[in-house]
């Protein structure tokens, strides 16, 4: 069984121009390339809590237009 996104390097969860999202209690399977991808200049208030991203090569991929302040870990 392959983890989601393993073939194309896509994130398991993709958020674009989202606001006030809470990502909680998620687990990245070993071999996951990217767990969470965030994009869009309007993205803000992305809250991460209680997740286990140790199986992901890149836990979070933030597009250049997304402010670093948009993610609350």
Tab-separated table of C-alpha atoms in Angstrom:
chain	number	residue	atom	x	y	z
A	1	UNK	CA	0.000	0.000	0.000
A	2	UNK	CA	1.360	3.406	-0.973
A	3	UNK	CA	0.663	6.560	0.998
A	4	UNK	CA	-1.455	9.237	-0.663
A	5	UNK	CA	0.542	11.438	-3.034
A	6	UNK	CA	3.462	8.998	-3.253
A	7	UNK	CA	3.490	8.750	-7.041
A	8	UNK	CA	3.210	12.420	-7.985
A	9	UNK	CA	4.483	14.186	-4.894
A	10	UNK	CA	1.123	15.851	-4.269
A	11	UNK	CA	0.130	16.727	-0.716
A	12	UNK	CA	-2.326	14.465	1.085
A	13	UNK	CA	-4.322	17.568	2.061
A	14	UNK	CA	-4.320	20.694	-0.125
A	15	UNK	CA	-5.717	24.015	1.108
A	16	UNK	CA	-6.023	26.990	-1.241
A	17	UNK	CA	-7.254	30.408	-0.103
A	18	UNK	CA	-8.637	28.867	3.089
A	19	UNK	CA	-9.145	30.718	6.341
A	20	UNK	CA	-9.474	29.511	9.937
A	21	UNK	CA	-8.863	25.796	9.330
A	22	UNK	CA	-7.965	23.394	12.145
A	23	UNK	CA	-5.924	20.292	11.155
A	24	UNK	CA	-5.821	17.940	14.120
A	25	UNK	CA	-4.862	14.353	15.016
A	26	UNK	CA	-3.566	13.400	11.562
A	27	UNK	CA	-0.837	10.866	10.864
A	28	UNK	CA	1.403	10.750	7.783
A	29	UNK	CA	2.261	7.231	6.685
A	30	UNK	CA	5.943	6.471	6.046
A	31	UNK	CA	6.820	7.441	2.490
A	32	UNK	CA	4.388	10.348	2.305
A	33	UNK	CA	6.104	13.036	0.196
A	34	UNK	CA	4.069	16.028	1.481
A	35	UNK	CA	1.251	15.916	4.013
A	36	UNK	CA	-0.218	19.435	3.905
A	37	UNK	CA	0.043	21.872	1.011
A	38	UNK	CA	-1.097	25.456	1.514
A	39	UNK	CA	-1.419	27.989	-1.281
A	40	UNK	CA	-3.271	31.168	-2.171
A	41	UNK	CA	-2.642	34.709	-1.023
A	42	UNK	CA	-5.885	34.738	1.006
A	43	UNK	CA	-4.853	31.742	3.114
A	44	UNK	CA	-4.621	32.514	6.825
A	45	UNK	CA	-5.387	31.016	10.205
A	46	UNK	CA	-4.267	27.449	9.503
A	47	UNK	CA	-3.972	25.754	12.909
A	48	UNK	CA	-2.020	22.499	13.351
A	49	UNK	CA	-2.289	20.515	16.593
A	50	UNK	CA	-1.748	16.938	17.694
A	51	UNK	CA	-0.482	15.677	14.338
A	52	UNK	CA	2.226	13.102	13.685
A	53	UNK	CA	3.979	14.064	10.468
A	54	UNK	CA	7.148	12.001	11.096
A	55	UNK	CA	6.348	9.737	8.122
A	56	UNK	CA	6.307	12.676	5.689
A	57	UNK	CA	9.409	13.827	3.865
A	58	UNK	CA	7.940	17.348	3.990
A	59	UNK	CA	5.195	17.839	6.599
A	60	UNK	CA	3.990	21.195	5.222
A	61	UNK	CA	4.593	22.810	1.831
A	62	UNK	CA	3.809	26.524	1.898
A	63	UNK	CA	3.569	28.349	-1.424
A	64	UNK	CA	5.524	31.589	-1.683
A	65	UNK	CA	2.356	33.720	-1.675
A	66	UNK	CA	1.293	32.345	1.728
A	67	UNK	CA	2.568	34.310	4.705
A	68	UNK	CA	4.567	32.366	7.299
A	69	UNK	CA	2.161	33.857	9.860
A	70	UNK	CA	-0.710	31.987	8.173
A	71	UNK	CA	0.403	28.744	9.871
A	72	UNK	CA	-0.003	28.277	13.612
A	73	UNK	CA	1.790	25.176	14.853
